[in-house]
Tab-separated table of C-alpha atoms in Angstrom:
chain	number	residue	atom	x	y	z
A	1479	MET	CA	62.119	86.603	111.419
A	1480	ASN	CA	63.295	84.759	108.296
A	1481	ILE	CA	66.897	84.826	107.080
A	1482	LYS	CA	66.122	87.246	104.226
A	1483	ARG	CA	64.716	89.845	106.622
A	1484	ALA	CA	67.619	89.233	109.029
A	1485	LYS	CA	70.083	89.916	106.212
A	1486	GLN	CA	68.362	93.206	105.405
A	1487	GLU	CA	68.375	94.164	109.087
A	1488	ILE	CA	72.141	93.608	109.228
A	1489	LYS	CA	72.695	95.677	106.067
A	1490	ASP	CA	70.559	98.480	107.499
A	1491	THR	CA	72.519	98.311	110.761
A	1492	ILE	CA	75.842	98.549	108.923
A	1493	GLN	CA	74.664	101.561	106.924
A	1494	ALA	CA	73.506	103.240	110.135
A	1495	TYR	CA	76.733	102.470	112.017
A	1496	LEU	CA	78.974	103.650	109.156
A	1497	LEU	CA	77.092	106.901	108.503
A	1498	LYS	CA	79.234	109.937	109.357
A	1499	ASP	CA	78.246	113.494	110.258
A	1500	GLU	CA	79.601	116.729	108.788
A	1501	PHE	CA	82.681	116.466	111.027
A	1502	GLY	CA	83.605	112.993	109.788
A	1503	GLU	CA	82.503	111.342	113.036
A	1504	TYR	CA	80.210	108.322	113.138
A	1505	ALA	CA	76.597	109.477	113.571
A	1506	ILE	CA	76.135	106.679	116.111
A	1507	PRO	CA	79.256	106.728	118.325
A	1508	PRO	CA	81.079	103.361	118.430
A	1509	VAL	CA	80.237	103.007	122.122
A	1510	ARG	CA	76.525	103.028	121.167
A	1511	GLN	CA	76.886	100.664	118.218
A	1512	ARG	CA	75.356	97.542	119.675
A	1513	PRO	CA	76.689	94.172	118.531
A	1514	VAL	CA	74.207	92.132	116.474
A	1515	LEU	CA	73.415	88.675	117.864
A	1516	LEU	CA	71.726	86.149	115.562
A	1517	ILE	CA	70.053	83.252	117.305
A	1518	GLY	CA	68.636	80.423	115.218
A	1519	PRO	CA	68.799	76.703	114.412
A	1520	PRO	CA	71.969	75.275	112.845
A	1521	GLY	CA	72.289	75.327	109.060
A	1522	VAL	CA	69.738	78.091	108.489
A	1523	GLY	CA	72.313	80.429	106.870
A	1524	LYS	CA	73.522	82.732	109.665
A	1525	THR	CA	77.190	82.604	108.642
A	1526	GLN	CA	76.422	82.718	104.933
A	1527	ILE	CA	74.482	85.977	105.117
A	1528	MET	CA	77.433	87.639	106.873
A	1529	GLU	CA	79.619	86.797	103.873
A	1530	GLN	CA	76.969	88.097	101.485
A	1531	VAL	CA	76.444	91.316	103.440
A	1532	ALA	CA	80.178	92.089	103.592
A	1533	LYS	CA	80.528	91.679	99.812
A	1534	GLU	CA	77.383	93.651	99.007
A	1535	CYS	CA	78.363	96.514	101.338
A	1536	GLY	CA	81.984	96.525	100.132
A	1537	ILE	CA	83.476	96.042	103.598
A	1538	GLY	CA	85.814	93.525	105.208
A	1539	LEU	CA	84.878	90.384	107.102
A	1540	VAL	CA	86.786	88.531	109.815
A	1541	ALA	CA	85.010	85.378	110.977
A	1542	TYR	CA	85.817	83.046	113.865
A	1543	THR	CA	84.142	80.036	115.413
A	1544	ILE	CA	84.800	81.062	118.982
A	1545	THR	CA	84.460	77.555	120.465
A	1546	HIS	CA	87.802	76.747	118.806
A	1547	HIS	CA	89.570	79.324	120.962
A	1548	THR	CA	91.056	79.288	124.421
A	1549	ARG	CA	91.135	82.269	126.755
A	1550	GLN	CA	94.776	82.898	125.796
A	1551	SER	CA	94.156	83.063	122.035
A	1552	ALA	CA	91.107	85.313	122.505
A	1553	VAL	CA	92.459	87.655	125.197
A	1554	GLY	CA	96.212	87.442	124.613
A	1555	LEU	CA	99.176	86.184	126.614
A	1556	PRO	CA	100.352	87.935	129.798
A	1557	PHE	CA	103.767	89.577	130.096
A	1558	LEU	CA	105.413	91.795	132.734
A	1559	GLU	CA	105.903	95.494	132.136
A	1560	LYS	CA	107.645	98.177	134.269
A	1561	LYS	CA	105.526	101.261	135.004
A	1562	ASN	CA	105.961	104.339	137.177
A	1563	PHE	CA	103.143	105.428	139.493
A	1564	GLY	CA	103.527	108.313	141.963
A	1565	GLY	CA	107.289	108.342	141.568
A	1566	ARG	CA	107.666	104.617	142.242
A	1567	GLU	CA	108.311	101.857	139.755
A	1568	TYR	CA	105.991	98.853	139.685
A	1569	THR	CA	105.892	95.602	137.767
A	1570	VAL	CA	102.458	95.154	136.191
A	1571	THR	CA	100.858	92.519	134.009
A	1572	GLU	CA	100.084	93.459	130.416
A	1573	TYR	CA	98.660	91.315	127.618
A	1574	THR	CA	99.778	90.770	124.072
A	1575	MET	CA	97.247	91.708	121.425
A	1576	SER	CA	94.488	89.171	121.044
A	1577	GLU	CA	94.738	86.960	117.956
A	1578	ILE	CA	91.206	88.021	117.044
A	1579	VAL	CA	91.898	91.765	117.311
A	1580	ALA	CA	95.162	91.299	115.416
A	1581	SER	CA	93.245	89.528	112.645
A	1582	VAL	CA	91.080	92.616	112.179
A	1583	TYR	CA	94.161	94.801	111.728
A	1584	ASN	CA	95.698	92.212	109.392
A	1585	LYS	CA	92.538	92.220	107.290
A	1586	MET	CA	92.624	96.014	107.072
A	1587	GLU	CA	96.248	95.908	105.939
A	1588	GLU	CA	95.727	93.085	103.437
A	1589	THR	CA	92.562	94.445	101.804
A	1590	GLY	CA	92.832	98.189	102.314
A	1591	LEU	CA	89.321	98.133	103.820
A	1592	SER	CA	89.130	100.219	107.005
A	1593	GLU	CA	85.581	99.136	107.883
A	1594	GLY	CA	84.038	95.727	108.254
A	1595	ILE	CA	82.345	93.029	110.305
A	1596	LEU	CA	83.938	90.958	113.057
A	1597	PHE	CA	81.782	87.837	113.205
A	1598	LEU	CA	81.999	85.292	116.016
A	1599	ASP	CA	80.008	82.092	115.586
A	1600	GLU	CA	78.732	79.852	118.398
A	1601	ILE	CA	79.345	82.663	120.858
A	1602	ASN	CA	76.954	81.243	123.466
A	1603	CYS	CA	78.801	77.898	123.560
A	1604	VAL	CA	82.173	79.105	124.859
A	1605	SER	CA	84.013	77.370	127.675
A	1606	GLU	CA	83.637	78.463	131.275
A	1607	THR	CA	87.083	80.094	131.276
A	1608	LEU	CA	86.326	82.112	128.147
A	1609	ALA	CA	82.764	83.156	129.064
A	1610	PRO	CA	83.759	86.289	131.105
A	1611	ALA	CA	85.936	87.511	128.211
A	1612	MET	CA	83.012	87.067	125.793
A	1613	LEU	CA	80.693	89.057	128.049
A	1614	GLN	CA	83.294	91.821	128.284
A	1615	PHE	CA	83.677	91.710	124.507
A	1616	LEU	CA	79.952	92.157	123.865
A	1617	GLN	CA	79.619	94.871	126.506
A	1618	CYS	CA	82.821	96.855	125.889
A	1619	LYS	CA	84.050	95.705	122.433
A	1620	THR	CA	87.429	94.749	123.836
A	1621	PHE	CA	89.465	91.587	124.166
A	1622	GLY	CA	91.644	92.082	127.208
A	1623	SER	CA	92.893	95.651	126.946
A	1624	HIS	CA	92.636	95.897	123.159
A	1625	LYS	CA	89.643	97.540	121.484
A	1626	ILE	CA	88.086	96.557	118.172
A	1627	PRO	CA	88.886	99.364	115.651
A	1628	ALA	CA	86.192	101.962	115.016
A	1629	GLY	CA	84.238	101.204	111.852
A	1630	TRP	CA	84.067	97.467	112.560
A	1631	MET	CA	80.654	96.169	113.520
A	1632	ILE	CA	80.543	93.218	115.878
A	1633	ALA	CA	78.198	90.409	114.905
A	1634	ALA	CA	77.762	87.073	116.598
A	1635	ALA	CA	75.631	83.981	116.186
A	1636	GLY	CA	74.510	81.112	118.334
A	1637	ASN	CA	72.034	78.263	118.582
A	1638	PRO	CA	69.064	78.158	120.960
A	1639	PRO	CA	69.502	75.828	123.958
A	1640	GLU	CA	67.134	73.208	122.489
A	1641	TYR	CA	69.695	72.506	119.754
A	1642	ASN	CA	72.873	72.555	121.833
A	1643	LYS	CA	73.271	71.467	125.440
A	1644	SER	CA	76.478	73.541	125.752
A	1645	VAL	CA	74.601	76.837	125.363
A	1646	ARG	CA	75.127	79.465	128.075
A	1647	GLU	CA	72.426	82.024	128.750
A	1648	PHE	CA	73.496	85.678	128.620
A	1649	ASP	CA	72.642	87.868	131.572
A	1650	VAL	CA	70.332	90.873	131.298
A	1651	VAL	CA	73.249	93.317	131.504
A	1652	THR	CA	74.738	91.796	128.338
A	1653	LEU	CA	71.438	91.372	126.514
A	1654	ASP	CA	70.644	95.037	127.171
A	1655	ARG	CA	73.739	96.011	125.155
A	1656	ILE	CA	73.121	93.973	121.971
A	1657	LYS	CA	70.682	93.796	119.049
A	1658	LYS	CA	69.177	90.326	119.277
A	1659	ILE	CA	67.645	88.827	116.138
A	1660	TYR	CA	65.928	85.453	116.281
A	1661	VAL	CA	66.067	83.681	112.918
A	1662	GLU	CA	63.614	80.968	111.910
A	1663	PRO	CA	63.653	78.715	108.818
A	1664	ASP	CA	61.275	79.838	106.088
A	1665	TYR	CA	60.608	77.608	103.089
A	1666	GLU	CA	59.412	80.417	100.787
A	1667	VAL	CA	62.607	82.415	101.375
A	1668	TRP	CA	64.751	79.309	100.913
A	1669	GLN	CA	62.941	78.505	97.647
A	1670	GLU	CA	63.856	81.974	96.348
A	1671	TYR	CA	67.491	81.393	97.277
A	1672	ALA	CA	67.470	77.853	95.842
A	1673	ALA	CA	66.277	79.104	92.457
A	1674	TYR	CA	68.962	81.833	92.425
A	1675	VAL	CA	71.897	79.534	93.217
A	1676	ASN	CA	70.540	76.634	91.125
A	1677	ILE	CA	69.971	74.067	93.848
A	1678	HIS	CA	69.506	70.672	92.161
A	1679	PRO	CA	65.977	70.463	90.697
A	1680	ALA	CA	65.279	67.155	92.463
A	1681	VAL	CA	65.909	68.841	95.826
A	1682	GLN	CA	63.739	71.814	94.873
A	1683	SER	CA	60.821	69.707	93.660
A	1684	TYR	CA	60.980	67.326	96.653
A	1685	LEU	CA	60.864	70.222	99.108
A	1686	LYS	CA	58.067	71.795	97.095
A	1687	LEU	CA	56.100	68.655	97.979
A	1688	LYS	CA	57.346	68.438	101.560
A	1689	PRO	CA	58.477	71.877	102.764
A	1690	GLN	CA	58.265	70.696	106.377
A	1691	ASN	CA	61.437	68.645	105.738
A	1692	LEU	CA	63.575	71.676	104.923
A	1693	CYS	CA	64.576	72.093	108.564
A	1694	ARG	CA	63.675	69.386	111.058
A	1695	ILE	CA	65.610	68.838	114.242
A	1696	GLU	CA	64.361	66.396	116.834
A	1697	THR	CA	65.717	64.723	119.950
A	1698	THR	CA	64.853	61.056	120.308
A	1699	VAL	CA	66.008	58.107	122.401
A	1700	ASP	CA	68.436	57.377	119.551
A	1701	GLY	CA	69.935	60.850	119.723
A	1702	LYS	CA	69.610	63.967	117.550
A	1703	LEU	CA	67.880	63.608	114.189
A	1704	PHE	CA	68.195	66.543	111.815
A	1705	ALA	CA	67.869	67.829	108.270
A	1706	THR	CA	68.899	71.453	107.710
A	1707	PRO	CA	68.984	73.908	104.771
A	1708	ARG	CA	72.792	73.649	104.824
A	1709	GLY	CA	72.536	69.866	104.537
A	1710	TRP	CA	70.174	70.134	101.553
A	1711	GLU	CA	72.458	72.630	99.767
A	1712	ASP	CA	75.582	70.515	100.314
A	1713	LEU	CA	73.718	67.398	99.177
A	1714	SER	CA	72.595	69.265	96.054
A	1715	GLY	CA	76.214	70.011	95.148
A	1716	LEU	CA	77.162	66.366	95.638
A	1717	ILE	CA	74.285	65.135	93.447
A	1718	GLU	CA	75.404	67.411	90.601
A	1719	VAL	CA	78.991	66.140	90.766
A	1720	TYR	CA	77.910	62.498	91.104
A	1721	GLU	CA	75.773	62.900	87.969
A	1722	LYS	CA	78.834	64.083	86.031
A	1723	LEU	CA	80.800	61.100	87.369
A	1724	GLU	CA	77.843	58.781	86.631
A	1725	LYS	CA	77.729	57.677	90.258
A	1726	LYS	CA	74.562	56.786	92.146
A	1727	VAL	CA	73.261	58.793	95.091
A	1728	ASP	CA	71.422	56.242	97.226
A	1729	ARG	CA	70.036	56.252	100.744
A	1730	GLU	CA	73.443	55.526	102.298
A	1731	VAL	CA	74.858	58.638	100.622
A	1732	VAL	CA	71.866	60.864	101.398
A	1733	VAL	CA	71.881	60.041	105.121
A	1734	GLN	CA	75.451	61.373	105.336
A	1735	TYR	CA	73.987	64.834	104.697
A	1736	LEU	CA	70.437	64.467	106.016
A	1737	GLN	CA	70.980	62.813	109.370
A	1738	TYR	CA	67.298	62.096	109.748
A	1739	PRO	CA	66.880	58.506	108.490
A	1740	GLN	CA	63.196	58.784	107.621
A	1741	ILE	CA	63.744	61.928	105.507
A	1742	ALA	CA	66.904	60.482	103.957
A	1743	LYS	CA	65.036	57.316	102.917
A	1744	ASP	CA	62.097	59.317	101.574
A	1745	PHE	CA	64.308	61.618	99.495
A	1746	ALA	CA	66.467	58.756	98.199
A	1747	ASN	CA	63.317	57.020	96.959
A	1748	TYR	CA	62.112	60.261	95.388
A	1749	LEU	CA	65.486	60.836	93.702
A	1750	GLU	CA	65.314	57.378	92.141
A	1751	LEU	CA	61.838	58.162	90.778
A	1752	TYR	CA	63.025	61.569	89.585
A	1753	ASP	CA	65.810	59.970	87.528
A	1754	ARG	CA	63.293	57.493	86.120
A	1755	TYR	CA	60.965	60.325	85.081
A	1756	ARG	CA	63.861	62.083	83.362
A	1757	ASN	CA	64.547	59.014	81.217
A	1758	GLN	CA	60.893	58.131	80.784
A	1759	TYR	CA	59.675	61.504	79.526
A	1760	GLN	CA	62.783	62.513	77.534
A	1761	VAL	CA	62.567	66.169	78.547
A	1762	GLU	CA	65.363	67.100	76.141
A	1763	GLU	CA	63.188	65.907	73.247
A	1764	ILE	CA	60.191	67.894	74.509
A	1765	LEU	CA	62.251	71.094	74.694
A	1766	ALA	CA	63.591	70.354	71.209
A	1767	GLY	CA	60.032	70.220	69.899
A	1768	THR	CA	59.263	66.490	69.796
A	1769	ILE	CA	55.953	66.229	71.645
A	1770	ARG	CA	54.335	62.799	71.428
A	1771	GLU	CA	50.646	62.303	72.105
A	1772	GLN	CA	51.367	59.144	74.105
A	1773	VAL	CA	53.725	61.051	76.422
A	1774	CYS	CA	51.155	63.821	76.917
A	1775	ASP	CA	48.463	61.276	77.808
A	1776	GLN	CA	50.813	59.501	80.221
A	1777	ALA	CA	51.736	62.793	81.914
A	1778	GLY	CA	48.107	63.863	82.218
A	1779	LYS	CA	47.144	60.602	83.964
A	1780	ALA	CA	50.228	60.405	86.205
A	1781	PRO	CA	50.099	60.894	90.020
A	1782	PHE	CA	50.553	64.470	91.204
A	1783	ASP	CA	54.084	63.805	92.490
A	1784	GLU	CA	55.102	62.585	89.051
A	1785	ARG	CA	53.477	65.535	87.281
A	1786	LEU	CA	55.204	68.016	89.595
A	1787	SER	CA	58.550	66.273	89.011
A	1788	LEU	CA	58.026	66.541	85.251
A	1789	VAL	CA	57.333	70.280	85.564
A	1790	SER	CA	60.549	70.588	87.605
A	1791	LEU	CA	62.517	68.750	84.899
A	1792	LEU	CA	61.181	71.096	82.213
A	1793	LEU	CA	62.076	74.129	84.316
A	1794	SER	CA	65.539	72.728	84.966
A	1795	GLY	CA	66.195	72.317	81.243
A	1796	LEU	CA	65.006	75.847	80.546
A	1797	SER	CA	66.976	77.325	83.445
A	1798	GLY	CA	70.185	75.768	82.131
A	1799	GLN	CA	69.724	77.445	78.738
A	1800	PHE	CA	68.662	80.746	80.288
A	1801	ALA	CA	71.699	80.716	82.608
A	1802	VAL	CA	74.080	80.313	79.639
A	1803	CYS	CA	72.414	83.309	77.928
A	1804	LEU	CA	72.611	85.330	81.133
A	1805	GLU	CA	76.310	84.591	81.621
A	1806	LEU	CA	77.207	85.582	78.061
A	1807	ALA	CA	75.087	88.753	78.277
A	1808	GLY	CA	76.981	89.774	81.426
A	1809	ASP	CA	80.333	89.055	79.789
A	1810	LEU	CA	79.401	91.124	76.735
A	1811	GLU	CA	78.310	94.052	78.907
A	1812	ILE	CA	81.715	94.181	80.591
A	1813	LEU	CA	83.592	93.611	77.318
A	1814	MET	CA	81.717	96.531	75.755
A	1815	LYS	CA	82.877	98.818	78.579
A	1816	GLU	CA	86.474	97.659	78.211
A	1817	LEU	CA	86.432	98.109	74.441
A	1818	GLY	CA	84.984	101.553	75.072
A	1819	ARG	CA	88.235	102.308	76.889
A	1820	TYR	CA	90.101	101.363	73.730
A	1821	GLN	CA	88.102	103.927	71.754
A	1822	SER	CA	88.634	106.571	74.431
A	1823	PHE	CA	92.380	105.960	74.386
A	1824	GLN	CA	92.412	106.191	70.598
A	1825	ALA	CA	90.498	109.463	70.675
A	1826	ALA	CA	92.843	110.906	73.308
A	1827	GLU	CA	95.811	109.978	71.105
A	1828	ASN	CA	94.529	112.107	68.242
A	1829	ASP	CA	92.617	114.830	70.069
A	1830	HIS	CA	94.176	118.259	69.458
A	1831	ARG	CA	97.705	116.917	69.144
A	1832	SER	CA	100.228	117.736	66.503
A	1833	GLU	CA	101.872	114.948	64.540
A	1834	GLU	CA	105.229	115.364	66.287
A	1835	ASN	CA	103.721	115.266	69.803
A	1836	ARG	CA	101.455	112.284	69.129
A	1837	THR	CA	102.406	109.078	70.972
A	1838	SER	CA	102.922	105.957	68.961
A	1839	ALA	CA	101.212	103.228	71.023
A	1840	SER	CA	100.243	100.309	68.822
A	1841	GLY	CA	96.800	98.740	68.885
A	1842	ILE	CA	98.129	95.687	70.725
A	1843	GLU	CA	99.794	97.917	73.333
A	1844	ILE	CA	96.509	99.744	73.902
A	1845	LEU	CA	94.667	96.427	74.314
A	1846	GLU	CA	97.296	95.117	76.723
A	1847	MET	CA	97.056	98.295	78.803
A	1848	ILE	CA	93.301	97.705	79.032
A	1849	LEU	CA	93.900	94.041	79.932
A	1850	SER	CA	96.446	95.025	82.582
A	1851	GLY	CA	94.099	97.555	84.167
A	1852	PHE	CA	91.170	95.106	84.177
A	1853	SER	CA	93.334	92.337	85.677
A	1854	LEU	CA	94.545	94.740	88.368
A	1855	ARG	CA	90.963	95.639	89.328
A	1856	TYR	CA	90.172	91.926	89.511
A	1857	GLU	CA	93.135	91.205	91.797
A	1858	GLU	CA	92.274	94.150	94.061
A	1859	GLN	CA	88.666	93.049	94.491
A	1860	LYS	CA	89.674	89.424	94.913
A	1861	LYS	CA	92.232	90.353	97.565
A	1862	ALA	CA	89.611	92.428	99.367
A	1863	GLU	CA	87.302	89.374	99.223
A	1864	LEU	CA	84.526	91.447	97.675
A	1865	LEU	CA	83.711	89.091	94.797
A	1866	THR	CA	81.010	86.461	94.814
A	1867	ALA	CA	81.792	83.155	93.105
A	1868	ARG	CA	79.668	84.260	90.135
A	1869	GLU	CA	81.472	87.605	89.845
A	1870	ASP	CA	84.867	85.921	90.127
A	1871	ARG	CA	84.048	83.576	87.230
A	1872	ARG	CA	82.860	86.519	85.123
A	1873	PHE	CA	86.088	88.433	85.721
A	1874	ARG	CA	88.130	85.388	84.689
A	1875	ARG	CA	86.054	84.797	81.549
A	1876	VAL	CA	86.485	88.424	80.421
A	1877	ILE	CA	90.218	88.251	81.090
A	1878	GLY	CA	90.237	85.080	78.977
A	1879	TYR	CA	88.558	86.917	76.076
A	1880	LEU	CA	91.047	89.794	76.206
A	1881	GLU	CA	94.060	87.476	76.492
A	1882	ASN	CA	92.905	85.327	73.555
A	1883	TRP	CA	92.294	88.377	71.390
A	1884	SER	CA	95.708	89.792	72.277
A	1885	ARG	CA	97.429	86.505	71.334
A	1886	GLU	CA	95.515	86.303	68.054
A	1887	LEU	CA	96.436	89.892	67.141
A	1888	LYS	CA	100.098	89.166	67.793
A	1889	ALA	CA	99.880	86.052	65.640
A	1890	GLN	CA	98.305	88.133	62.847
A	1891	ARG	CA	100.966	90.838	63.356
A	1892	LYS	CA	98.324	93.557	63.451
A	1893	THR	CA	99.544	96.717	65.195
A	1894	ASP	CA	97.763	99.682	63.574
A	1895	PRO	CA	95.262	100.986	66.167
A	1896	GLU	CA	92.416	101.381	63.674
A	1897	GLU	CA	93.047	97.971	62.118
A	1898	VAL	CA	93.142	96.390	65.596
A	1899	TRP	CA	89.914	98.193	66.523
A	1900	GLN	CA	88.098	96.810	63.474
A	1901	GLN	CA	89.277	93.295	64.345
A	1902	LEU	CA	88.110	93.679	67.971
A	1903	ARG	CA	84.717	94.875	66.725
A	1904	GLN	CA	84.489	91.831	64.503
A	1905	TRP	CA	85.267	89.429	67.369
A	1906	PHE	CA	82.850	91.207	69.697
A	1907	GLY	CA	80.206	91.074	66.996
A	1908	ALA	CA	80.707	87.309	66.641
A	1909	GLU	CA	80.088	86.867	70.381
A	1910	SER	CA	77.010	89.094	70.148
A	1911	ASP	CA	75.705	86.919	67.321
A	1912	ARG	CA	76.324	83.846	69.462
A	1913	TYR	CA	74.282	85.405	72.238
A	1914	GLU	CA	71.423	86.120	69.834
A	1915	GLU	CA	71.492	82.487	68.694
A	1916	LEU	CA	71.463	81.214	72.294
A	1917	ALA	CA	68.632	83.561	73.226
A	1918	ALA	CA	66.618	82.523	70.174
A	1919	SER	CA	67.210	78.865	71.060
A	1920	GLY	CA	66.078	79.549	74.642
A	1921	GLY	CA	62.937	81.215	73.335
A	1922	VAL	CA	62.137	78.240	71.104
A	1923	MET	CA	62.650	75.865	74.044
A	1924	LEU	CA	60.263	77.950	76.156
A	1925	GLU	CA	57.616	77.853	73.425
A	1926	HIS	CA	58.005	74.061	73.160
A	1927	ALA	CA	57.639	73.768	76.944
A	1928	PHE	CA	54.371	75.715	76.765
A	1929	ASP	CA	53.232	73.492	73.869
A	1930	PHE	CA	53.762	70.408	76.016
A	1931	MET	CA	52.222	71.920	79.146
A	1932	GLU	CA	49.087	72.890	77.234
A	1933	ALA	CA	48.820	69.500	75.528
A	1934	ALA	CA	49.391	67.500	78.717
A	1935	PHE	CA	47.794	69.642	81.437
A	1936	GLY	CA	45.912	72.610	79.964
A	1937	ASP	CA	44.909	75.378	82.413
A	1938	SER	CA	45.666	73.178	85.393
A	1939	GLN	CA	47.478	73.516	88.688
A	1940	GLU	CA	50.612	72.220	86.927
A	1941	MET	CA	50.494	75.231	84.594
A	1942	VAL	CA	50.157	77.493	87.635
A	1943	VAL	CA	53.250	75.927	89.181
A	1944	PHE	CA	55.146	76.178	85.878
A	1945	VAL	CA	54.477	79.880	85.340
A	1946	THR	CA	54.895	80.712	89.021
A	1947	GLU	CA	58.341	79.099	88.986
A	1948	LEU	CA	59.256	81.089	85.867
A	1949	ASN	CA	58.319	84.184	87.873
A	1950	SER	CA	60.563	83.255	90.789
A	1951	ARG	CA	63.758	81.988	89.136
A	1952	TYR	CA	66.545	84.511	88.644
A	1953	SER	CA	67.613	83.149	85.262
A	1954	SER	CA	64.095	83.001	83.789
A	1955	ILE	CA	63.129	86.455	85.086
A	1956	SER	CA	66.246	87.946	83.461
A	1957	PHE	CA	65.649	86.057	80.223
A	1958	LEU	CA	61.987	87.061	79.995
A	1959	GLN	CA	62.919	90.728	80.354
A	1960	GLU	CA	64.554	90.410	76.931
A	1961	TYR	CA	62.500	87.696	75.221
A	1962	GLN	CA	58.876	88.387	74.312
A	1963	CYS	CA	56.830	85.256	75.092
A	1964	ASP	CA	53.146	86.008	74.517
A	1965	ARG	CA	51.878	82.897	76.278
A	1966	TYR	CA	53.931	83.669	79.370
A	1967	TYR	CA	52.265	87.085	79.694
A	1968	GLU	CA	48.887	85.620	78.765
A	1969	TYR	CA	49.020	83.032	81.543
A	1970	ASN	CA	50.284	85.623	83.980
A	1971	LYS	CA	47.130	87.642	83.358
A	1972	ARG	CA	44.711	84.731	83.231
A	1973	LEU	CA	45.775	82.715	86.238
A	1974	LEU	CA	45.252	83.986	89.775
A	1975	PHE	CA	48.631	82.852	91.020
A	1976	ASP	CA	48.458	83.822	94.642
A	1977	GLU	CA	45.103	82.156	95.162
A	1978	ARG	CA	45.789	79.107	92.983
A	1979	GLU	CA	49.281	78.593	94.431
A	1980	GLY	CA	47.852	78.686	97.941
A	1981	ASP	CA	45.267	76.061	96.995
A	1982	ILE	CA	47.952	73.851	95.482
A	1983	LEU	CA	50.138	74.042	98.554
A	1984	GLU	CA	47.188	73.141	100.741
A	1985	GLU	CA	46.506	70.164	98.501
A	1986	LEU	CA	50.130	69.116	98.707
A	1987	LYS	CA	50.062	69.306	102.508
A	1988	SER	CA	46.908	67.201	102.669
A	1989	ARG	CA	48.444	64.554	100.423
A	1990	HIS	CA	51.860	64.448	102.080
A	1991	VAL	CA	51.462	64.725	105.814
């Protein structure tokens, strides 16, 4: 199955394992909660989905690459203990708590989360001395004599033997006690993910042309050649930073991430062309409304690769603007809730209280109480490792708003709660106006993009790709829920996307084998 379905299977498994009956006992007893084993090629996202699942389910995560461990660190160290059996004293061997089991308890203490996932990567590549302990772990959920706490699901991952010569096959007894999920790379699922996390547009458009290069692993006389989804994502991050530093990403840089020389050379050449198209077509000018007839003619006569790259550049420019709108909209939603707390506190101050019993908290004190409570919730969730990178940035931006407003109020020496409230409303209103301006600007850019697409390509396969991508990108979907773009809805109705998109992909495959 693909990685998206595997992620859902793991979430469903967690929900099933953590469900309790009317007596507070797990509906599926821990002894019957089979460990989940993900088997798939390297770099496909097995570890990453574990992190996502833990955050989305609000549970803890302890992750280990088991090949880094010895038998002692996994099982524990032996020590001698005196015990009495049948009236006689004996010296017996006991074991200290395994580092791995101890880490689970440490995580519970640090985060306050009593349930979670214990994830062991590369579990089928352990050393010969550690292999029996791993089999015991999967079968009995123990390391040595120490059990994994109830409420913690065991998950493991490994590579198939064709990708790693160190792989050990599990016996039937072990396999009969686990949930085995085989994960395969899937370009369509990766494309969805790439649009959500803003993978560099050059990477997205190249793999749109050559999806077979998303995950290729081959063994040759020269050794292993490979390009993986992880490699593409890491390369994307490097390209973005190099662009800010005005550094060039050439073939020698690309091959450090895509260790498949032919693919690395092909992408490096494409990236060079992509940068040339960006300068040649002046996408920023198109989105600003400057649409030259000469540029439209040039685009219409260009090779398909070039036309698809131009569509990708337009989408990238739009996505950047939409993402800014989306971020501010999310910030404003949280700020509105926090300012609602200010109103609630104000109302509680005056509700059915006599003048002598009324507290005298100033407006700044109320705001700082709200800021303190919000910051505390942020620290708790951060400590529990429940925040995604996007959520973490949003928390910090909102804290920044509240801190700046508090400093400004102190500088203005405003303390009266009602006067402070009116000032907060004014500042919030200014940010709301800024959002409206950004959204209006994004809408104008979208209209200009449609103007250019119609002038250059008309009702062509490029228009199908353009609108289909708008339908699949997280930022554009969110933006279009708020902004009414008639042509977007018109093309959605007129074009048979599923059929046309399939034809386009077939054409791409025939041109780029």
